[in-house]
PDB file of C-alpha atoms in Angstrom:
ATOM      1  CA  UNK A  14     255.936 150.660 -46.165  1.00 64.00           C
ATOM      2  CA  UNK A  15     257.866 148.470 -43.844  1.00 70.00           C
ATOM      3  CA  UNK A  16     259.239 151.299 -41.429  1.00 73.00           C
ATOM      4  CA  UNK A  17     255.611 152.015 -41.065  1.00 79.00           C
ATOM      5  CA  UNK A  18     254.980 149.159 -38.761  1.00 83.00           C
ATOM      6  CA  UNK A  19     255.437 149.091 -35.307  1.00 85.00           C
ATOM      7  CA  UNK A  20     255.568 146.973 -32.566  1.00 85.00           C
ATOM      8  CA  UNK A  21     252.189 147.174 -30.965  1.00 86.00           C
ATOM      9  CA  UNK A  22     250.490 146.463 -34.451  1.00 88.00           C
ATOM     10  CA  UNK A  23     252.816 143.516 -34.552  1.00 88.00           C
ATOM     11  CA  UNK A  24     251.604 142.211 -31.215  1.00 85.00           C
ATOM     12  CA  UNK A  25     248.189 143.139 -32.079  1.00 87.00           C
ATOM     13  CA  UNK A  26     247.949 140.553 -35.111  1.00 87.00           C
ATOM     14  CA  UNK A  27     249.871 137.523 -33.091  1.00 81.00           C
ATOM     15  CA  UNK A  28     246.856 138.408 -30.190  1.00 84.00           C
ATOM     16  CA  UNK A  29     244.254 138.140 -33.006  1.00 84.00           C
ATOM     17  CA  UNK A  30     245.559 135.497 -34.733  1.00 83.00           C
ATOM     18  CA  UNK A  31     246.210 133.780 -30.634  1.00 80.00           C
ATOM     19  CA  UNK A  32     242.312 134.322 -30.290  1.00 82.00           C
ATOM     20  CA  UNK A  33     241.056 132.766 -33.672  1.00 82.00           C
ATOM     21  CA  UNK A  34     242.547 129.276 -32.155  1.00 82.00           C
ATOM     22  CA  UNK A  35     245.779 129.785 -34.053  1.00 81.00           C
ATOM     23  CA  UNK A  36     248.187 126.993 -32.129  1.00 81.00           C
ATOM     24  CA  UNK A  37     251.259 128.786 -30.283  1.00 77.00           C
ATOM     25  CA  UNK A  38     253.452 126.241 -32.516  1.00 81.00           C
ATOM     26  CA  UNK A  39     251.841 128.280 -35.643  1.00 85.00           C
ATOM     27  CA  UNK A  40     252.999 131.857 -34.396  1.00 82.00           C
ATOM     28  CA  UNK A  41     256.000 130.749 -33.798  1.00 84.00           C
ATOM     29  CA  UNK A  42     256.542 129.589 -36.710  1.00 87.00           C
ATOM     30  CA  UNK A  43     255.061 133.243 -38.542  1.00 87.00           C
ATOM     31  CA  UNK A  44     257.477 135.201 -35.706  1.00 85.00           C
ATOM     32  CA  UNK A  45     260.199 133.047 -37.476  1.00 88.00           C
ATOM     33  CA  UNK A  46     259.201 134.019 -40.508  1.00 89.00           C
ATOM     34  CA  UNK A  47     259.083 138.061 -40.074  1.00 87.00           C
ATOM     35  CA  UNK A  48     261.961 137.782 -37.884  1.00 87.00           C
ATOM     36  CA  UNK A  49     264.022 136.364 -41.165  1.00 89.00           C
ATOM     37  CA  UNK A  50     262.842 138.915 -43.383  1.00 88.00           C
ATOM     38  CA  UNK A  51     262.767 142.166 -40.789  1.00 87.00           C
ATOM     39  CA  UNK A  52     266.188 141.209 -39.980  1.00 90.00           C
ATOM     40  CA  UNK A  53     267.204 141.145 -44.286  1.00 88.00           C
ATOM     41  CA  UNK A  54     265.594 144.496 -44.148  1.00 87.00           C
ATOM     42  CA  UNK A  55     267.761 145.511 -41.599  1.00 87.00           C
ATOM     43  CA  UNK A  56     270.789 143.984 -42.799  1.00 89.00           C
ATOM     44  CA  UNK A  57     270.118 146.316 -46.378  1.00 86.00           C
ATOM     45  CA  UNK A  58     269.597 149.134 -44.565  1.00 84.00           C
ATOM     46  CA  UNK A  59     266.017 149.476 -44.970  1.00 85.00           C
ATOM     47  CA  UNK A  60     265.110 149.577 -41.561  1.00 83.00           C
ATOM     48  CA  UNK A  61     267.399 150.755 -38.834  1.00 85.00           C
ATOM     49  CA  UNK A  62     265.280 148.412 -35.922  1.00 86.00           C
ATOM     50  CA  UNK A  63     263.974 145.238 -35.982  1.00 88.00           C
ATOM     51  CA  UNK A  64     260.317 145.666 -34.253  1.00 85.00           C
ATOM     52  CA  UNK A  65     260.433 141.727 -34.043  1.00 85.00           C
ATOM     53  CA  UNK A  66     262.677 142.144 -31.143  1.00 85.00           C
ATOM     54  CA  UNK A  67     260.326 143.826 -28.885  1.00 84.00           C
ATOM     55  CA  UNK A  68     257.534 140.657 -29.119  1.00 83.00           C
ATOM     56  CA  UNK A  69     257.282 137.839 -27.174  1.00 80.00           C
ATOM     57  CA  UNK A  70     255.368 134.942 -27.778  1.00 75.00           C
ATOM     58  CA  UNK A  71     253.748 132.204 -25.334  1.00 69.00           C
ATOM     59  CA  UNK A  72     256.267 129.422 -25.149  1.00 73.00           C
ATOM     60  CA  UNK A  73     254.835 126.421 -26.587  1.00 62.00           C
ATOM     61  CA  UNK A  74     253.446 123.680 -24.598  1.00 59.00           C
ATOM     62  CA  UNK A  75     255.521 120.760 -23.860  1.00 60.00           C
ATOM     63  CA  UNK A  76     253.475 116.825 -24.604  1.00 58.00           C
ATOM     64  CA  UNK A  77     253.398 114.955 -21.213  1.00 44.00           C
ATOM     65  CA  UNK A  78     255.008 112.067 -21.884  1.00 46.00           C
ATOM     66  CA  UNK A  79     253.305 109.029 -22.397  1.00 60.00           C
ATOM     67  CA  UNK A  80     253.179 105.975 -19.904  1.00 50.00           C
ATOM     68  CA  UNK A  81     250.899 102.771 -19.573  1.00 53.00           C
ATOM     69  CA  UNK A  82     248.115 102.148 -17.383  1.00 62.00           C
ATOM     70  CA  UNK A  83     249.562 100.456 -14.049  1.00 61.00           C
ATOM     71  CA  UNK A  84     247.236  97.341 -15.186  1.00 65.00           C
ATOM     72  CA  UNK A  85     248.686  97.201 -18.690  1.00 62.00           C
ATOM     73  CA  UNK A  86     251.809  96.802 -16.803  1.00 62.00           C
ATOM     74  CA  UNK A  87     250.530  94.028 -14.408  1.00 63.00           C
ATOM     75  CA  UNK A  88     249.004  92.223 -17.275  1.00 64.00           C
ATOM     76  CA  UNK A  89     252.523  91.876 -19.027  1.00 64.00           C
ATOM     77  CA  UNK A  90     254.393  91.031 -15.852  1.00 66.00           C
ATOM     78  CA  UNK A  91     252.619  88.167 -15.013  1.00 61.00           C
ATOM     79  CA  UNK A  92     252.688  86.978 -18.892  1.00 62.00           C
ATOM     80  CA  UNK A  93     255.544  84.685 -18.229  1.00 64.00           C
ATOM     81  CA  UNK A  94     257.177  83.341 -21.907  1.00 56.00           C
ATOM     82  CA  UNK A  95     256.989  79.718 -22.455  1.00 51.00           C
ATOM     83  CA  UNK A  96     260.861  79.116 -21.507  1.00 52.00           C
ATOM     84  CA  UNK A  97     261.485  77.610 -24.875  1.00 61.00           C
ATOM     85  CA  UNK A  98     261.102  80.131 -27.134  1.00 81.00           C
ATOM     86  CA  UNK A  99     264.406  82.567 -26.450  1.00 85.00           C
ATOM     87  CA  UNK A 100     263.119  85.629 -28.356  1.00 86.00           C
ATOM     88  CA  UNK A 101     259.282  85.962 -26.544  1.00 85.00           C
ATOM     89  CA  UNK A 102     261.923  85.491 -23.068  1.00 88.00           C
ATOM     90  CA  UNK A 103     264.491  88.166 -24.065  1.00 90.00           C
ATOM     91  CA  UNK A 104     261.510  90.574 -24.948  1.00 86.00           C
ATOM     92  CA  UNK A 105     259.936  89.861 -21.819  1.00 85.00           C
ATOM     93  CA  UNK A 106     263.558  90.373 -19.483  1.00 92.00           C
ATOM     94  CA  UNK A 107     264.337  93.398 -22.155  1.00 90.00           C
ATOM     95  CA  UNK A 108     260.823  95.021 -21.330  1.00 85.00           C
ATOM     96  CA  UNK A 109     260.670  94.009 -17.513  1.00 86.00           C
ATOM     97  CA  UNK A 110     264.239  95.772 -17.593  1.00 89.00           C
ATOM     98  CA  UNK A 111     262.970  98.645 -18.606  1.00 85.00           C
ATOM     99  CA  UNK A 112     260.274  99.272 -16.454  1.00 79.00           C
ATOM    100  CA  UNK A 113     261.452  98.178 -13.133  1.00 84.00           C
ATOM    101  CA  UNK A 114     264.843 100.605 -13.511  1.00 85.00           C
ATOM    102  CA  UNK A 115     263.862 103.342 -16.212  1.00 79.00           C
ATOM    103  CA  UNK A 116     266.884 102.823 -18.326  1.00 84.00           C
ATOM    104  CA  UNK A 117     267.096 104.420 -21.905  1.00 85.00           C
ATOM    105  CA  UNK A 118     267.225 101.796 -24.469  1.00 83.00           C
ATOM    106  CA  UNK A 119     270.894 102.982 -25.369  1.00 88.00           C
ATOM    107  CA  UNK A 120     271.905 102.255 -21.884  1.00 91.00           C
ATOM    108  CA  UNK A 121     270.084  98.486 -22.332  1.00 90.00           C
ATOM    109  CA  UNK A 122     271.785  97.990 -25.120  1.00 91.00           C
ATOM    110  CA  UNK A 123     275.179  98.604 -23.824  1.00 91.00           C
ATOM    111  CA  UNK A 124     275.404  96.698 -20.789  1.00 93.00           C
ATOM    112  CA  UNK A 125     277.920  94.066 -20.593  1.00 94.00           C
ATOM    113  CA  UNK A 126     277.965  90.891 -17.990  1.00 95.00           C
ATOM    114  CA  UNK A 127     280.055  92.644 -15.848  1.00 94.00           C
ATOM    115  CA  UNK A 128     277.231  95.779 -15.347  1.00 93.00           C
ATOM    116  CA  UNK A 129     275.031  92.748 -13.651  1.00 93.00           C
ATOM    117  CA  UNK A 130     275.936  92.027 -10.070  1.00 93.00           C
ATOM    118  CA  UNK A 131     273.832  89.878  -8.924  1.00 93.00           C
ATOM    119  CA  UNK A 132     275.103  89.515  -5.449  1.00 93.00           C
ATOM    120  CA  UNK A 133     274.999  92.953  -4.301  1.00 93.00           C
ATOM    121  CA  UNK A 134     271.406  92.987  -6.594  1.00 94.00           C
ATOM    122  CA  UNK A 135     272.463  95.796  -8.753  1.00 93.00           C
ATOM    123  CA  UNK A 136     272.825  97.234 -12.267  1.00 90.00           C
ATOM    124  CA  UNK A 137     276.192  99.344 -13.554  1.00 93.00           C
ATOM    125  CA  UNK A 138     275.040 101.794 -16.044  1.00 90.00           C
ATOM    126  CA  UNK A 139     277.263 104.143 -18.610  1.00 84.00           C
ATOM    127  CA  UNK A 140     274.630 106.793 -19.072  1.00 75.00           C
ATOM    128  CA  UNK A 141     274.746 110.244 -21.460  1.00 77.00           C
ATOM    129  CA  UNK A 142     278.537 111.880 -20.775  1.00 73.00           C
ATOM    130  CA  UNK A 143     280.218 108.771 -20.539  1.00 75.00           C
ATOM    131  CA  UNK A 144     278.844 108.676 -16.110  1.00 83.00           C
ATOM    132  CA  UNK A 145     278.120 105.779 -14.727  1.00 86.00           C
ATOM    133  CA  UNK A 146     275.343 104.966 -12.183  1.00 90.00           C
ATOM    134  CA  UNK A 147     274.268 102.070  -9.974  1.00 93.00           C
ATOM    135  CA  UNK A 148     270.677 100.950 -10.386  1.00 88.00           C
ATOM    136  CA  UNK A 149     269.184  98.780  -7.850  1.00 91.00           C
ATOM    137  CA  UNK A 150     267.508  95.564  -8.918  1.00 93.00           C
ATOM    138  CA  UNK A 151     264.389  94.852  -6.878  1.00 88.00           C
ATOM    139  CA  UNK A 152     263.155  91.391  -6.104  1.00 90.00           C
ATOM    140  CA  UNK A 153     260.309  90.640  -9.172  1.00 85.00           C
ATOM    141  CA  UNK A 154     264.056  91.832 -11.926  1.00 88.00           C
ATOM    142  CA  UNK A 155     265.785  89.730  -9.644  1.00 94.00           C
ATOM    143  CA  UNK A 156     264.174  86.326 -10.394  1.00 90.00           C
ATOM    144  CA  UNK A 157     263.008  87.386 -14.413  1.00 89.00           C
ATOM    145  CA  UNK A 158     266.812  88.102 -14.429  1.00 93.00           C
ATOM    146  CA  UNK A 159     268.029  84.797 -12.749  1.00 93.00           C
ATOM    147  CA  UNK A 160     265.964  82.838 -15.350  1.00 89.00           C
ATOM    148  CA  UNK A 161     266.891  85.027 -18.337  1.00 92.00           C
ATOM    149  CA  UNK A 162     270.553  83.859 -17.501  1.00 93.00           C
ATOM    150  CA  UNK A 163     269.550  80.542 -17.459  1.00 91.00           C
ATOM    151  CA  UNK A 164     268.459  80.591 -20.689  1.00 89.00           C
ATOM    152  CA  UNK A 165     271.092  82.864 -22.293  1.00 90.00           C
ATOM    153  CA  UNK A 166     273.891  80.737 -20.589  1.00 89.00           C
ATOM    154  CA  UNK A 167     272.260  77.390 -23.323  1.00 88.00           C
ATOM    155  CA  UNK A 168     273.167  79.839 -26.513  1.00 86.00           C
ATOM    156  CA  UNK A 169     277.295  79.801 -25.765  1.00 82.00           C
ATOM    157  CA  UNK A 170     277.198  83.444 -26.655  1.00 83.00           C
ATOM    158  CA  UNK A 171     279.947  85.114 -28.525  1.00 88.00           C
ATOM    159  CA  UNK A 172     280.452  88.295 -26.646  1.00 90.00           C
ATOM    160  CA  UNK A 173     279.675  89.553 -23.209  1.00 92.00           C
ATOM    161  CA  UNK A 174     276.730  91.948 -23.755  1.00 93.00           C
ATOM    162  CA  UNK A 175     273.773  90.831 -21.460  1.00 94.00           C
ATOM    163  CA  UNK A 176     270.914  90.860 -23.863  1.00 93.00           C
ATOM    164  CA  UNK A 177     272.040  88.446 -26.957  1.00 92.00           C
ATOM    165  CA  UNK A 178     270.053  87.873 -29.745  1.00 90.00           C
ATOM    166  CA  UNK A 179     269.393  84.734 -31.479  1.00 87.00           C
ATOM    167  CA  UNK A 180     272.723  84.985 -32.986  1.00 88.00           C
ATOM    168  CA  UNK A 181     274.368  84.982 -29.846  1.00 89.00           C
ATOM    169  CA  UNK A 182     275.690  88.528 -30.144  1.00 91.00           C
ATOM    170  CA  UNK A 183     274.950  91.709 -28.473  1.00 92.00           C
ATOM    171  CA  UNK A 184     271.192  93.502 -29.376  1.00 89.00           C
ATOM    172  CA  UNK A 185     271.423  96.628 -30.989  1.00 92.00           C
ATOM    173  CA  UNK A 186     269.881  99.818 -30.140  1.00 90.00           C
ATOM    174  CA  UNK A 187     267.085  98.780 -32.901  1.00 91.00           C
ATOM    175  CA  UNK A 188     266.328  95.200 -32.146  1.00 90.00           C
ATOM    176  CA  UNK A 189     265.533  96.641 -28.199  1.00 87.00           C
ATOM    177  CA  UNK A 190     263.180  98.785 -30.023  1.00 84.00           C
ATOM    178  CA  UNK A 191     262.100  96.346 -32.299  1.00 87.00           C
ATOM    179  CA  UNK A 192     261.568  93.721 -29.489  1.00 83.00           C
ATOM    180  CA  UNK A 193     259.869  96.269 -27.163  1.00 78.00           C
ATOM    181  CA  UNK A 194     257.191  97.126 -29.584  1.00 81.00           C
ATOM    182  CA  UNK A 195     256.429  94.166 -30.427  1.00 81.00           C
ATOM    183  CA  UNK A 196     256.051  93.111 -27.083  1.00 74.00           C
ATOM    184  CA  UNK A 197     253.321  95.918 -26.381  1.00 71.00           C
ATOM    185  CA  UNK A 198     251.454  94.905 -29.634  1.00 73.00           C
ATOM    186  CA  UNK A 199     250.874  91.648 -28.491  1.00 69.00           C
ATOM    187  CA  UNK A 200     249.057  92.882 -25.270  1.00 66.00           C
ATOM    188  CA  UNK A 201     247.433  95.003 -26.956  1.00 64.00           C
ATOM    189  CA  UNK A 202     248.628  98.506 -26.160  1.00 60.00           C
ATOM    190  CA  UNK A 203     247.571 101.491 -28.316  1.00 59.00           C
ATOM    191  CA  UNK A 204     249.383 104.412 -29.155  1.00 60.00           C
ATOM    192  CA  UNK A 205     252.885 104.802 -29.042  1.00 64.00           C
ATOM    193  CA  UNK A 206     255.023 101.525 -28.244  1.00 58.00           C
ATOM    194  CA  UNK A 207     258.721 102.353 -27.460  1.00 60.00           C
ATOM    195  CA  UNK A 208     261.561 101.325 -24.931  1.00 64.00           C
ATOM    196  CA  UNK A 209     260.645 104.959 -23.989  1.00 61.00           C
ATOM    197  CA  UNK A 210     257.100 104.723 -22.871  1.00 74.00           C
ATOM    198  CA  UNK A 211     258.341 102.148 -20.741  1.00 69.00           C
ATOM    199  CA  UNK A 212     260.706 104.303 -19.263  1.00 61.00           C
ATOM    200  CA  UNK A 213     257.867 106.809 -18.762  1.00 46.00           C
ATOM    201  CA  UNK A 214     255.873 104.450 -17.077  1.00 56.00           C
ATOM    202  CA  UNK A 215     258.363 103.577 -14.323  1.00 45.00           C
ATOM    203  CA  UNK A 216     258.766 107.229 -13.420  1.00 45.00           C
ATOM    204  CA  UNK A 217     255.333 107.934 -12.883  1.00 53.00           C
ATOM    205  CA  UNK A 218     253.752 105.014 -11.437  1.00 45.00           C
ATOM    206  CA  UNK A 219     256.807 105.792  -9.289  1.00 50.00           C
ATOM    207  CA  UNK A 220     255.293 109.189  -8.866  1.00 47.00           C
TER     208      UNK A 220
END
């Protein structure tokens, strides 16, 4: 029974199932499905052809990315930590970090006292493939920066990563997450909270 049908009939269900709201993310997931199992058929010589090969499917749609509203943003730039509690300040430098260069959180994470120059105002970043990049620090990084640095310079920290926790080592890739979402609770934000929507955020108010 399964040499008896073809292509077209095959396209024929996938447009009927397309037009009874059936997702695109569903039909690829029954293409997968035939595929397999015309393919076994194939393989034990049942068929000679798969007819899966001749269909194509819509490509699924891609989520836009989430971001913040520019006021959301604002609101948490000009909420200023009270200077002696280290962990609301190293959210609040981690976050402002973030947004005003649109680093990954594995990029935060790993940048040592030497990435800061704060002379020439600028950030060295290892990025994905081992490359590194210069990222400019603008004026409002500039001064959360100088007073983070302040306040990290009290702790006597035992390594040289920029962002120490409370144990005067280096953050992990978790705590930025951790510290980020957090953060974004406190103000309020719905949704997703991530180092990533943050990231997001500076591209397209950018935009």
């Amino acid at each position: 029974i399964i040499d008896k049908v073809s292509p077209d009939q095959i396209r024929s269900w996938f447009t009927f199932l397309l037009s009874e709201g059936v997702t695109a993310k569903s039909l690829h997931r029954k293409y997968a499905a035939l595929n397999a199992y015309y393919k076994y058929a194939v393989r034990h010589a049942q068929l000679t052809q798969n007819p899966m090969e001749q269909i194509l499917l819509p490509k699924i749609p891609r989520r836009l990315p989430q971001f913040l509203d520019e006021q959301v943003v604002n609101e948490f730039l000009l909420s200023k930590p009270f200077i002696q509690d280290y962990t609301a300040v190293l959210s609040y430098t981690i976050a402002a970090t973030l947004y005003y260069t649109g680093l990954r959180r594995s990029e935060l994470a790993g940048l040592r006292m030497e990435s800061l120059d704060m002379h020439e105002r600028q950030l060295r970043v290892r990025g994905k493939g081992a490359k590194d990049r210069i990222v400019p620090i603008n004026p409002d990084l500039f001064d959360i920066l100088t007073e983070y640095l302040k306040v990290r310079q009290t702790l006597q920290a035992l390594d040289n990563a920029l962002f120490i926790s409370e144990l005067k080592r280096g953050i992990s890739e978790r705590q930025v997450y951790e510290l980020v979402r957090n953060l974004l609770s406190l103000l309020g934000v719905r949704g997703k909270k991530s180092p990533h929507v943050l990231r997001h955020s500076f591209a397209t108010h950018l935009m």
